[in-house]
Amino acid sequence: MTVTVPAPAARRSPGRRAFSKKAVTPWLFLAPGLLLALVFKFWPMVKGIRLSFFDVRPFLGDQWIGLDNYTRVLTDHRFQDAIGHTLILGLGQAAGAILLGFALALLLEGQARSLRILRTAVFLPAVTATAVVGELWRLMYYPTSDGLLNSGLHLLGLGPVPFLDNPDVALYSTMAMGIWIWAPYNMVIFLAGLAGVDRSLYEAAAMDGVSLWQRLRWVTLPAIRPALMIVLTLATIRGLRVFTEVYVLTGGGPAGSTDVWMTRAYTLGFTRNDIGGASAASVVLLCVTLLLTVMVNYLRKRGEAR
């Protein structure tokens, strides 16, 4: 008599089961954030790209017009002026915030408790709502001798200066506020980079009798290059997407002297109800931002390869 013994059921190895659990667990934690990003970021982005090809007519139906919105935006002289203002404001704000942030990082580097308190105080502008900061700077820029800055100028026998009402000064007044906001943010990134610098290099440089500038040029800057590239990438993106500072302080005025790309798109979409044109302007800005980000990353990798 032959007895047939059933083959044992295939079992998953403990290693594979652990691997499967280990692979799924991070996605479970990421799922809420990914869902929120999909609903409130990526889906509106896709919707905006679609609307940029239409003449948006609420209750009447959208009409396909192809690239007409892009042509109209790129040939509009106000958008062309806004491009110049965006570049001036973005480059000036980025350069000023990077230089000031680096200087603050050098001054506040260390483990002393007093330095920790100072770093916390200096970092406060970066975590304060930009709208609140804008209102404070609006009070500081008050155009009469009662304003904070103008009262100081009055003691020197100068002013009052209409910081926000003069087309020749308003853009640079906005730039100053942007530098004040973002320099502490850059400072924290630079502090993280400075913490990884080998102290023996400073000691060797001191023994060789090199100057402070040479020490910064040949020791500090090469060591913090990764942090510098991160700051440069973020500053590039912020410079192109600047909006809140301008909207709160000047709203694009006076006489359009501070109108940047984002405020122009906002006016087109929410004041003139030209949703298609505003969507096209936003898509152009998105493409330019992606292009510059890729270029900065390429230059960073090329520098690291050297």
mmCIF file of N, CA, C and O in Angstrom, residues 6 9 54 56 90 92 112-114 118 131 163 199 228 237 256 267 273 285 289 291 300:
data_model
loop_
_atom_site.group_PDB
_atom_site.id
_atom_site.type_symbol
_atom_site.label_atom_id
_atom_site.label_comp_id
_atom_site.label_asym_id
_atom_site.label_seq_id
_atom_site.Cartn_x
_atom_site.Cartn_y
_atom_site.Cartn_z
ATOM 1 N N PRO A 6 1.360 14.635 1.490
ATOM 2 C CA PRO A 6 1.225 15.940 0.827
ATOM 3 C C PRO A 6 2.458 16.811 1.059
ATOM 4 O O PRO A 6 3.061 16.801 2.131
ATOM 5 N N ALA A 9 3.184 23.185 2.562
ATOM 6 C CA ALA A 9 2.871 24.468 1.924
ATOM 7 C C ALA A 9 4.104 25.363 1.932
ATOM 8 O O ALA A 9 4.879 25.395 2.884
ATOM 9 N N PHE A 54 -6.588 77.437 -22.289
ATOM 10 C CA PHE A 54 -7.993 77.730 -22.502
ATOM 11 C C PHE A 54 -8.300 79.191 -22.194
ATOM 12 O O PHE A 54 -7.609 79.834 -21.400
ATOM 13 N N VAL A 56 -10.713 80.808 -20.150
ATOM 14 C CA VAL A 56 -11.574 80.351 -19.061
ATOM 15 C C VAL A 56 -12.774 81.287 -18.952
ATOM 16 O O VAL A 56 -12.635 82.482 -18.687
ATOM 17 N N GLY A 90 15.268 89.635 -7.117
ATOM 18 C CA GLY A 90 15.709 88.297 -6.758
ATOM 19 C C GLY A 90 17.208 88.202 -6.586
ATOM 20 O O GLY A 90 17.703 87.638 -5.595
ATOM 21 N N GLY A 92 19.417 90.720 -6.072
ATOM 22 C CA GLY A 92 19.867 91.538 -4.949
ATOM 23 C C GLY A 92 19.516 90.925 -3.613
ATOM 24 O O GLY A 92 20.338 90.899 -2.678
ATOM 25 N N ALA A 112 29.024 78.271 23.008
ATOM 26 C CA ALA A 112 28.687 79.024 24.209
ATOM 27 C C ALA A 112 27.171 79.218 24.314
ATOM 28 O O ALA A 112 26.474 79.357 23.311
ATOM 29 N N ARG A 113 26.682 79.218 25.533
ATOM 30 C CA ARG A 113 25.243 79.349 25.751
ATOM 31 C C ARG A 113 24.728 80.700 25.277
ATOM 32 O O ARG A 113 23.631 80.805 24.731
ATOM 33 N N SER A 114 25.525 81.741 25.463
ATOM 34 C CA SER A 114 25.099 83.067 25.018
ATOM 35 C C SER A 114 24.941 83.103 23.501
ATOM 36 O O SER A 114 24.043 83.779 22.987
ATOM 37 N N LEU A 118 21.655 84.103 21.216
ATOM 38 C CA LEU A 118 21.742 85.077 20.126
ATOM 39 C C LEU A 118 21.275 84.469 18.809
ATOM 40 O O LEU A 118 20.572 85.120 18.023
ATOM 41 N N ALA A 131 3.743 88.253 6.221
ATOM 42 C CA ALA A 131 2.769 89.344 6.244
ATOM 43 C C ALA A 131 2.948 90.212 7.487
ATOM 44 O O ALA A 131 2.832 91.446 7.417
ATOM 45 N N PHE A 163 10.174 105.944 1.322
ATOM 46 C CA PHE A 163 10.757 104.664 0.941
ATOM 47 C C PHE A 163 9.841 103.865 0.014
ATOM 48 O O PHE A 163 10.312 103.227 -0.931
ATOM 49 N N ARG A 199 38.845 71.305 12.364
ATOM 50 C CA ARG A 199 39.513 72.384 13.111
ATOM 51 C C ARG A 199 41.030 72.343 12.959
ATOM 52 O O ARG A 199 41.697 73.370 13.141
ATOM 53 N N LEU A 228 26.742 75.900 0.738
ATOM 54 C CA LEU A 228 26.624 77.086 -0.120
ATOM 55 C C LEU A 228 25.757 76.799 -1.342
ATOM 56 O O LEU A 228 24.943 77.639 -1.742
ATOM 57 N N ILE A 237 15.280 79.937 -6.182
ATOM 58 C CA ILE A 237 13.840 79.656 -6.239
ATOM 59 C C ILE A 237 13.048 80.769 -5.561
ATOM 60 O O ILE A 237 12.039 81.249 -6.081
ATOM 61 N N GLY A 256 3.750 100.731 -10.696
ATOM 62 C CA GLY A 256 4.286 99.475 -11.206
ATOM 63 C C GLY A 256 5.777 99.305 -11.022
ATOM 64 O O GLY A 256 6.369 98.387 -11.596
ATOM 65 N N THR A 267 -2.524 89.800 -10.194
ATOM 66 C CA THR A 267 -3.427 90.850 -10.680
ATOM 67 C C THR A 267 -4.222 90.372 -11.884
ATOM 68 O O THR A 267 -5.434 90.624 -11.990
ATOM 69 N N ASN A 273 -9.737 88.749 -13.624
ATOM 70 C CA ASN A 273 -10.440 87.480 -13.867
ATOM 71 C C ASN A 273 -9.973 86.783 -15.151
ATOM 72 O O ASN A 273 -10.745 86.091 -15.808
ATOM 73 N N LEU A 285 6.711 80.599 -15.184
ATOM 74 C CA LEU A 285 7.565 80.738 -14.010
ATOM 75 C C LEU A 285 8.015 79.376 -13.496
ATOM 76 O O LEU A 285 9.171 79.203 -13.088
ATOM 77 N N THR A 289 11.892 78.187 -13.211
ATOM 78 C CA THR A 289 12.404 77.747 -11.913
ATOM 79 C C THR A 289 13.031 76.362 -12.007
ATOM 80 O O THR A 289 14.117 76.114 -11.474
ATOM 81 N N LEU A 291 14.267 74.969 -14.686
ATOM 82 C CA LEU A 291 15.478 75.063 -15.498
ATOM 83 C C LEU A 291 16.655 75.585 -14.671
ATOM 84 O O LEU A 291 17.765 75.024 -14.721
ATOM 85 N N ARG A 300 26.734 72.322 -9.294
ATOM 86 C CA ARG A 300 27.179 71.760 -8.008
ATOM 87 C C ARG A 300 27.882 70.420 -8.211
ATOM 88 O O ARG A 300 28.964 70.184 -7.662
#
